[in-house]
Coordinates of C-alpha atoms and ligand atoms in Angstrom, one line a residue:
M693 CA 0.0 0.0 0.0
I694 CA 1.0 3.6 -0.5
P695 CA 1.4 5.6 2.8
A696 CA -1.1 8.5 3.5
A697 CA 0.2 11.9 2.3
F698 CA 2.6 13.7 4.6
D699 CA 4.9 16.7 4.6
Y700 CA 8.6 15.8 4.3
L701 CA 11.3 17.8 6.2
A702 CA 15.0 17.1 6.1
P703 CA 16.7 19.4 8.7
T704 CA 20.5 19.5 8.8
S705 CA 20.9 20.1 12.6
V706 CA 19.6 18.5 15.8
E707 CA 18.2 21.9 16.8
D708 CA 16.2 22.3 13.6
A709 CA 14.9 18.7 14.0
L710 CA 13.8 19.4 17.6
A711 CA 12.1 22.6 16.5
A712 CA 10.2 20.7 13.8
L713 CA 9.2 18.0 16.2
A714 CA 8.0 20.6 18.7
E715 CA 5.9 22.3 16.0
G716 CA 4.5 19.0 14.7
G717 CA 3.5 17.6 18.1
D718 CA 1.6 14.4 17.9
D719 CA 1.3 14.6 14.1
A720 CA 5.1 14.5 13.5
K721 CA 7.3 11.3 13.2
V722 CA 11.0 11.0 12.9
L723 CA 12.5 8.9 10.1
A724 CA 15.9 7.2 10.5
G725 CA 16.7 4.2 8.2
G726 CA 13.0 3.7 7.5
Q727 CA 13.3 -0.1 7.8
S728 CA 10.6 -0.3 10.5
L729 CA 8.8 3.0 10.0
L730 CA 8.2 2.8 6.3
P731 CA 6.4 -0.6 6.5
I732 CA 4.3 0.8 9.3
L733 CA 3.4 3.9 7.1
R734 CA 2.7 1.7 4.1
M735 CA 0.3 -0.5 6.1
R736 CA -1.3 2.7 7.4
L737 CA -0.8 1.6 11.0
N738 CA 0.4 5.2 11.5
A739 CA -0.3 8.3 9.4
P740 CA 1.8 11.2 10.6
E741 CA 1.2 14.6 8.9
K742 CA 4.9 15.4 9.1
V743 CA 7.9 13.1 8.6
I744 CA 11.2 14.5 9.8
D745 CA 14.1 12.8 8.1
L746 CA 17.3 12.8 10.2
G747 CA 19.4 11.5 7.3
R748 CA 21.0 14.9 6.6
I749 CA 22.2 15.6 10.1
E750 CA 25.9 14.8 9.9
A751 CA 26.4 15.3 13.7
L752 CA 24.2 12.2 14.3
R753 CA 26.5 9.9 12.3
G754 CA 29.8 8.2 13.0
I755 CA 31.9 6.3 15.6
R756 CA 34.3 8.2 17.8
D757 CA 36.9 7.1 20.4
E758 CA 36.5 9.3 23.5
G759 CA 39.1 7.8 25.9
D760 CA 37.5 5.2 28.1
H761 CA 34.4 4.9 25.9
L762 CA 33.2 4.9 22.3
V763 CA 30.4 7.2 21.0
I764 CA 28.2 5.9 18.2
G765 CA 25.9 8.5 16.6
A766 CA 22.2 7.4 16.5
M767 CA 22.1 7.7 12.7
T768 CA 25.1 5.4 12.2
P769 CA 24.0 2.5 9.9
Y770 CA 24.5 -1.1 11.1
S771 CA 27.0 -1.7 8.2
D772 CA 29.4 1.0 9.5
V773 CA 29.3 -0.7 12.9
V774 CA 30.1 -4.1 11.4
E775 CA 33.0 -2.7 9.5
S776 CA 34.4 -0.6 12.3
D777 CA 37.8 -1.7 13.7
L778 CA 37.2 0.6 16.7
V779 CA 34.0 -1.2 17.7
R780 CA 35.5 -4.6 17.0
E781 CA 38.4 -3.9 19.3
H782 CA 36.6 -2.2 22.2
A783 CA 33.0 -3.5 22.0
G784 CA 33.2 -6.6 19.9
L785 CA 29.9 -7.9 21.2
L786 CA 28.0 -5.2 19.3
V787 CA 29.7 -6.2 16.1
D788 CA 28.8 -9.9 16.7
A789 CA 25.1 -8.9 17.2
V790 CA 24.7 -6.3 14.5
A791 CA 26.3 -8.7 11.9
E792 CA 23.2 -11.0 12.6
V793 CA 20.6 -8.3 11.8
A794 CA 18.5 -9.3 8.7
D795 CA 20.5 -9.0 5.4
P796 CA 23.1 -6.6 3.9
Q797 CA 20.4 -4.3 2.4
I798 CA 18.7 -3.7 5.7
R799 CA 22.1 -3.4 7.5
H800 CA 23.0 -0.7 5.0
R801 CA 19.9 1.4 5.6
G802 CA 18.9 0.6 9.2
T803 CA 20.5 2.6 12.0
V804 CA 21.6 1.7 15.6
G805 CA 19.5 4.6 17.0
G806 CA 16.4 3.7 15.0
A807 CA 16.6 0.1 16.2
L808 CA 16.9 1.2 19.8
V809 CA 14.0 3.6 19.7
H810 CA 11.8 1.2 17.8
A811 CA 12.5 -1.2 20.7
D812 CA 11.2 -4.4 19.2
P813 CA 11.9 -7.1 21.9
A814 CA 13.2 -9.4 19.1
G815 CA 15.6 -6.8 17.9
D816 CA 19.3 -7.7 18.1
V817 CA 20.8 -4.4 19.3
G818 CA 19.1 -4.0 22.7
A819 CA 20.6 -7.0 24.5
P820 CA 24.3 -6.2 23.6
I821 CA 23.8 -2.5 24.4
M822 CA 22.5 -3.6 27.9
A823 CA 25.3 -6.1 28.3
L824 CA 27.9 -3.5 27.5
D825 CA 26.5 -1.1 30.1
A826 CA 25.9 1.6 27.5
E827 CA 24.4 5.0 28.1
L828 CA 22.0 6.6 25.7
V829 CA 22.1 10.4 25.1
I830 CA 18.7 12.0 24.5
A831 CA 18.1 15.6 23.3
G832 CA 14.9 17.5 23.9
P833 CA 13.5 21.0 24.2
G834 CA 15.0 21.2 27.7
G835 CA 18.5 20.2 26.6
E836 CA 20.4 16.9 26.8
R837 CA 20.1 14.0 29.3
T838 CA 21.8 10.7 29.6
V839 CA 20.0 7.4 30.5
S840 CA 21.6 4.1 31.4
S841 CA 20.7 1.2 29.2
D842 CA 19.0 -0.4 32.3
D843 CA 16.5 2.4 32.3
F844 CA 16.1 3.0 28.5
F845 CA 13.7 0.2 27.6
V846 CA 10.4 0.8 29.3
D847 CA 8.0 -1.7 27.7
L848 CA 7.1 -3.3 24.4
F849 CA 8.1 -0.7 21.7
E850 CA 8.4 1.9 24.4
T851 CA 11.7 3.6 25.5
A852 CA 12.8 6.6 27.7
V853 CA 12.8 8.8 24.5
G854 CA 9.7 11.0 25.1
E855 CA 7.5 13.0 22.8
G856 CA 9.5 15.8 21.2
E857 CA 12.9 14.1 22.0
L858 CA 15.6 12.5 19.9
L859 CA 18.1 9.8 20.6
T860 CA 21.4 11.4 19.5
S861 CA 24.1 8.9 20.5
I862 CA 25.1 5.8 22.4
R863 CA 28.1 5.8 24.7
I864 CA 29.7 2.4 25.3
P865 CA 32.4 1.9 27.9
K866 CA 35.4 0.1 26.4
H867 CA 35.6 -3.6 26.9
T868 CA 39.0 -4.0 25.3
G869 CA 40.3 -7.5 25.5
W870 CA 37.0 -9.1 26.5
G871 CA 35.8 -12.1 24.6
S872 CA 32.3 -12.0 23.1
C873 CA 29.6 -13.9 21.3
Y874 CA 26.0 -13.3 20.1
E875 CA 24.1 -16.6 19.8
K876 CA 20.9 -16.0 17.8
F877 CA 18.4 -18.8 17.4
V878 CA 16.3 -18.6 14.2
R879 CA 14.4 -21.2 12.1
V880 CA 15.6 -19.8 8.8
S881 CA 18.3 -17.3 8.1
H882 CA 17.6 -13.5 8.1
Q883 CA 14.7 -14.1 10.5
W884 CA 14.1 -12.1 13.7
S885 CA 15.4 -13.8 16.9
I886 CA 13.2 -16.5 18.5
V887 CA 15.7 -16.0 21.4
A888 CA 19.2 -14.7 21.3
V889 CA 21.9 -14.2 24.0
A890 CA 24.6 -11.6 24.0
A891 CA 27.6 -12.5 26.2
T892 CA 30.9 -10.8 26.8
V893 CA 33.5 -12.0 29.3
K894 CA 36.9 -10.9 30.8
V895 CA 39.0 -14.0 31.3
E896 CA 42.3 -14.2 33.1
G897 CA 44.2 -17.5 33.5
G898 CA 41.2 -19.5 32.2
V899 CA 38.9 -18.0 34.9
I900 CA 36.1 -15.5 34.3
Q901 CA 36.8 -12.2 36.1
E902 CA 33.7 -10.5 34.9
A903 CA 30.8 -11.5 32.7
R904 CA 27.9 -9.6 31.1
V905 CA 24.9 -11.3 29.6
G906 CA 21.9 -9.8 27.7
L907 CA 18.8 -11.7 26.6
T908 CA 16.8 -10.9 23.4
N909 CA 13.0 -11.8 23.1
M910 CA 12.7 -13.2 26.7
G911 CA 10.2 -10.5 27.7
S912 CA 8.7 -7.2 26.5
T913 CA 12.1 -5.6 26.6
P914 CA 15.7 -6.8 26.3
L915 CA 16.9 -8.0 29.7
R916 CA 20.2 -8.5 31.6
A917 CA 20.8 -11.9 33.1
R918 CA 22.4 -10.6 36.3
G919 CA 22.0 -13.9 38.2
V920 CA 24.1 -15.7 35.6
E921 CA 26.7 -12.9 35.6
E922 CA 27.1 -13.3 39.3
A923 CA 27.3 -17.1 39.0
L924 CA 29.9 -16.9 36.3
R925 CA 32.4 -14.8 38.3
G926 CA 35.5 -16.9 39.3
K927 CA 34.4 -19.9 37.1
A928 CA 36.5 -21.9 34.7
M929 CA 35.1 -23.5 31.5
D930 CA 34.0 -26.7 33.2
D931 CA 31.7 -24.8 35.6
V932 CA 30.0 -22.7 32.9
P933 CA 27.1 -25.0 32.1
A934 CA 25.9 -25.1 35.7
A935 CA 26.3 -21.3 36.1
C936 CA 24.2 -20.7 32.9
A937 CA 21.3 -23.0 33.9
G938 CA 19.3 -20.2 35.5
A939 CA 19.5 -17.9 32.5
A940 CA 15.7 -17.7 32.2
E941 CA 15.1 -16.9 35.9
G942 CA 12.9 -13.8 36.3
T943 CA 12.0 -13.6 32.6
N944 CA 8.5 -13.6 31.0
P945 CA 9.1 -14.8 27.5
P946 CA 6.2 -14.7 24.9
S947 CA 4.5 -17.7 23.3
D948 CA 3.9 -17.6 19.6
L949 CA 4.0 -19.7 16.4
N950 CA 7.8 -20.0 16.7
G951 CA 7.7 -21.5 20.2
D952 CA 6.0 -21.3 23.6
S953 CA 7.5 -19.7 26.7
D954 CA 8.8 -22.9 28.1
Y955 CA 10.7 -23.6 24.9
R956 CA 12.2 -20.1 25.0
R957 CA 13.2 -20.6 28.6
H958 CA 15.0 -23.8 27.6
L959 CA 16.6 -22.0 24.7
A960 CA 17.8 -19.2 26.9
A961 CA 19.9 -21.6 29.1
V962 CA 21.3 -23.5 26.1
L963 CA 22.2 -20.4 24.2
T964 CA 23.7 -18.7 27.2
R965 CA 26.0 -21.7 27.8
R966 CA 27.0 -21.7 24.2
A967 CA 27.6 -17.9 24.0
V968 CA 29.7 -17.8 27.2
L969 CA 31.8 -20.8 26.2
A970 CA 32.4 -19.3 22.8
A971 CA 33.2 -15.9 24.3
M972 CA 35.8 -17.7 26.4
G973 CA 37.3 -19.1 23.3
G974 CA 35.9 -22.6 23.8
Ligands
LIG1429 C1 12.6 -7.6 6.5 C2 13.2 -7.0 7.8 C3 13.9 -7.9 8.6 C4 14.5 -7.4 9.8 N1 15.1 -8.2 10.6 C5 15.7 -7.8 11.7 C6 16.5 -8.6 12.6 O1 16.7 -9.8 12.3 N2 17.0 -8.1 13.7 C7 16.8 -6.8 14.1 O2 17.3 -6.3 15.1 N3 16.1 -5.9 13.3 C8 15.5 -6.4 12.1 N4 14.8 -5.5 11.3 C9 14.6 -4.1 11.8 C10 15.7 -3.2 11.4 O3 16.7 -3.5 12.3 C11 15.3 -1.8 11.5 O4 16.3 -1.1 10.8 C12 15.3 -1.1 12.9 O5 14.3 -1.8 13.7 C13 14.8 0.3 12.8 O6 15.9 1.1 12.4 P1 15.7 2.2 11.3 O7 17.0 3.1 11.3 O8 15.3 1.7 10.0 O9 14.6 3.1 12.0 P2 13.2 3.7 11.4 O10 12.4 2.6 10.8 O11 13.4 4.9 10.5 O12 12.5 4.2 12.8 C14 12.1 3.3 13.8 C15 11.3 4.1 14.9 O13 12.3 4.8 15.7 C16 12.0 6.2 15.6 N5 13.3 6.9 15.6 C17 14.3 6.5 14.7 N6 15.5 7.2 15.0 C18 15.2 8.0 16.1 C19 16.0 8.9 16.8 N7 17.3 9.1 16.6 N8 15.3 9.5 17.9 C20 14.0 9.3 18.1 N9 13.2 8.4 17.4 C21 13.8 7.8 16.4 C22 11.1 6.4 14.4 O14 10.3 7.6 14.5 C23 10.3 5.1 14.3 O15 9.3 5.2 15.3 C24 14.3 -6.0 10.1 C25 13.6 -5.1 9.3 C26 13.0 -5.6 8.1 C27 12.3 -4.7 7.2

């Protein structure tokens, strides 16, 4: 279907985009890579009067090294993340996960910021962002604020980005030297995750010093498996399976045609074990 008619704006600065959003109110919608928004408009599930394209705002693109953390602009396409040596070296988990998003065309158009604000619980960016302890920078009429990834995802398709606000960048503390793995379970390639697990570990002398584990599609938002992270501390490879057994504790996974919640709970434990062992180099 063809979307309902709308006015198209393409501001070149964050300030102009915020002004256009304020003026448009409820009737304005921000466009990033369009990979989620355009299908919604074409199906007429939403019919904004004004579409504000962020594609010409250079300040929202790119990957920077800022000392102890990386900054990724919200409009940075997935493909730039996958090809970035900087992200591979300091936040390898994000490269592992983003490389699993859909296909090359979608990775070329889709953006890290668009995926995070869209907040599909089956999306592949939320869990690694949580596991990496990232912070999200949000700009609005009152200035800029920073939200931790723990507080960013509010509910199904709902984030801390409020009306009239924009996600501008993602700040990721460096995890240099950490091993990582994203285990995505799908029935056919290029599908959304039935369940996926994002794991990154710091290992010394064969023993886990620190572990971070994020879960995809195990509830209405991405989740952090903190119990598993605790259980993994001080463990060697042989002890990993037992430490990962409780990966689904405290989760509320959906049931759908791809699998019921019990199946997803089972998958979470299996994929966590695999992801952690692979991150350790096993
Ligand atoms: C066939 C297909 C398969 C896919 N498979 C996968 C998959 O396997 N894994 C996966 O993770 N994703 C998948 N996706 C989704 C893809 O990752 C999208 O690119 C992503 O969800 C949205 O990113 P976008 O840049 O295209 O955002 P858009 O579609 O442009 O925007 C999405 C939403 O976020 C809002 N928004 C965007 N940027 C900002 C911002 N900076 N500030 C405030 N609001 C903003 C928009 O207003 C809109 O509501 C798939 C998509 C398609 C079409």
